[in-house]
mmCIF file of C-alpha atoms in Angstrom:
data_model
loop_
_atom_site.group_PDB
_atom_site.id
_atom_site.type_symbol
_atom_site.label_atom_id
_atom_site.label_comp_id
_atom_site.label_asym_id
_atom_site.label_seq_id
_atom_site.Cartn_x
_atom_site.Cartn_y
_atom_site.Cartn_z
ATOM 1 C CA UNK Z 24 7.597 14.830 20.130
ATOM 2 C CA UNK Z 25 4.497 14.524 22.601
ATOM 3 C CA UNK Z 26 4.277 18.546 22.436
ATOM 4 C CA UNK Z 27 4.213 18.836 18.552
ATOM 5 C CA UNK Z 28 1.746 16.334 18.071
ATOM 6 C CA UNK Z 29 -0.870 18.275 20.958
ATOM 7 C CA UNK Z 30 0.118 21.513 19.041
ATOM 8 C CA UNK Z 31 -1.018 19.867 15.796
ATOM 9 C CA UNK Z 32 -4.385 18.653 17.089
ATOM 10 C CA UNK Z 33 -4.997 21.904 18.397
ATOM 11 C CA UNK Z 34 -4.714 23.694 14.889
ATOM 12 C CA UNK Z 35 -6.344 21.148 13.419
ATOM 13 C CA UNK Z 36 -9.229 21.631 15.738
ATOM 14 C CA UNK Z 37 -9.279 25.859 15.655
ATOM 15 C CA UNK Z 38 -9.658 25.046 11.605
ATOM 16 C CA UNK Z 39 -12.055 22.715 11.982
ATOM 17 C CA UNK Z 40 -14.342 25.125 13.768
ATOM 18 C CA UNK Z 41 -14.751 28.152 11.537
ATOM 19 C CA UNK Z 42 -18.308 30.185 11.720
ATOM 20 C CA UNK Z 43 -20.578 29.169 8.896
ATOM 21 C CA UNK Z 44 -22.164 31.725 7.424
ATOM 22 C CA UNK Z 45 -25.198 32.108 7.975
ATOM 23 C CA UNK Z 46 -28.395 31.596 5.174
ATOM 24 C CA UNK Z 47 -30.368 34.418 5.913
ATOM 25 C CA UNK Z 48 -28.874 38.035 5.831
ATOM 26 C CA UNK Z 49 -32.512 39.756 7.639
ATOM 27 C CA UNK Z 50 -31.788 39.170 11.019
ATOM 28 C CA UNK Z 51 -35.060 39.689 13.061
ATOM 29 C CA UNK Z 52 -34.855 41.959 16.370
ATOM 30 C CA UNK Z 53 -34.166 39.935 19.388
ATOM 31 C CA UNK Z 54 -36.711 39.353 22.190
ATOM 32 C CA UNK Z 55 -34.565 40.785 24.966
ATOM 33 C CA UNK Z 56 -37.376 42.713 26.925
ATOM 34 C CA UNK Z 57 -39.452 40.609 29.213
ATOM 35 C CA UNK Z 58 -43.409 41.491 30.508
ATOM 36 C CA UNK Z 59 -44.879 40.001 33.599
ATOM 37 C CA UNK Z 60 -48.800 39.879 33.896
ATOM 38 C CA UNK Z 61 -50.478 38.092 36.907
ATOM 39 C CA UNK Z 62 -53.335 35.587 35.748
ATOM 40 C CA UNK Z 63 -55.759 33.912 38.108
ATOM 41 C CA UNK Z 64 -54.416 30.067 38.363
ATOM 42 C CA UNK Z 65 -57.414 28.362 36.302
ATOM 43 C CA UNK Z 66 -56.611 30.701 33.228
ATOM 44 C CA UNK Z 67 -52.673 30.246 33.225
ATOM 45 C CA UNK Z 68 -53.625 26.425 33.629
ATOM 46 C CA UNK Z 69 -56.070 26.251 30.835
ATOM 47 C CA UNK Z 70 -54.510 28.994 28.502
ATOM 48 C CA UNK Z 71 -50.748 26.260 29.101
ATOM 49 C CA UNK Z 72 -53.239 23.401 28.621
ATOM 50 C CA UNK Z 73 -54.476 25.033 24.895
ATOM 51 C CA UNK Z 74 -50.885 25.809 24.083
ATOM 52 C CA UNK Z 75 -49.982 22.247 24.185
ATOM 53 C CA UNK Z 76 -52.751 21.088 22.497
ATOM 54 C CA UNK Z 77 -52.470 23.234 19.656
ATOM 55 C CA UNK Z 78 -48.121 22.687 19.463
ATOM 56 C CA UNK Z 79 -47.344 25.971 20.863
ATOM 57 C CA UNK Z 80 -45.454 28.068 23.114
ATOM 58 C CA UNK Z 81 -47.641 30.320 25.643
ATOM 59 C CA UNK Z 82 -44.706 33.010 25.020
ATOM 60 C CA UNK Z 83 -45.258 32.408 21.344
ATOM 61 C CA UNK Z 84 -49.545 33.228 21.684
ATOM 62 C CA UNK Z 85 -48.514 36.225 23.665
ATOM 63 C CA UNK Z 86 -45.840 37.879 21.356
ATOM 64 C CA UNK Z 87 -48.623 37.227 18.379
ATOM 65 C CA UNK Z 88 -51.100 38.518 20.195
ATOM 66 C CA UNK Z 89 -48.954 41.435 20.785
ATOM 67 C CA UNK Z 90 -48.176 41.892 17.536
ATOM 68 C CA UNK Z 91 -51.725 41.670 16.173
ATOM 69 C CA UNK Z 92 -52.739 44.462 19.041
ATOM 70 C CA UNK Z 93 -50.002 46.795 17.816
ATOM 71 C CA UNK Z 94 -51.488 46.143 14.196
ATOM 72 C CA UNK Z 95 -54.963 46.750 14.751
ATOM 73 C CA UNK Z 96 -55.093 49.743 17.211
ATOM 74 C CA UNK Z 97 -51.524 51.279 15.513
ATOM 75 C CA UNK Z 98 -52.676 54.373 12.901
ATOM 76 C CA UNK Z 99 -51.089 53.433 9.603
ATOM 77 C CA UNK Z 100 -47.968 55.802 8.773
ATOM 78 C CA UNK Z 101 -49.550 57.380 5.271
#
């Protein structure tokens, strides 16, 4: 009797758990590639120190300034 009822609640559970799908079909490219730069200590602290201020991410400033590099000094594809 003890054995039914744990094979029950296990069912129960693997239903319970089904994958939503999810809202937005455009999946964006994930950031799997890491770059490591060497900053003098009073920049990293103040550039960290900015970041907070302003609600952001230092990784976040970096990819957009990434992007906005690749957008400026990339020739456009006419």
């Amino acid at each position: 009797m003890a054995k039914a009822k744990l094979d029950e609640s296990k069912t129960e559970s693997k239903s319970t758990t089904a994958k939503k799908p999810s809202k937005d079909k455009t999946k964006k490219p994930k950031n799997d590639a890491q770059l490591l730069i060497r900053l003098n200590q009073a920049d990293r602290d103040q550039f960290l120190a900015l970041c907070e201020q302003l609600d952001t991410s230092a990784a976040r400033e970096v990819r957009r300034f990434v992007r906005d590099f690749i957008r400026q000094h990339h020739p456009a594809d006419d």
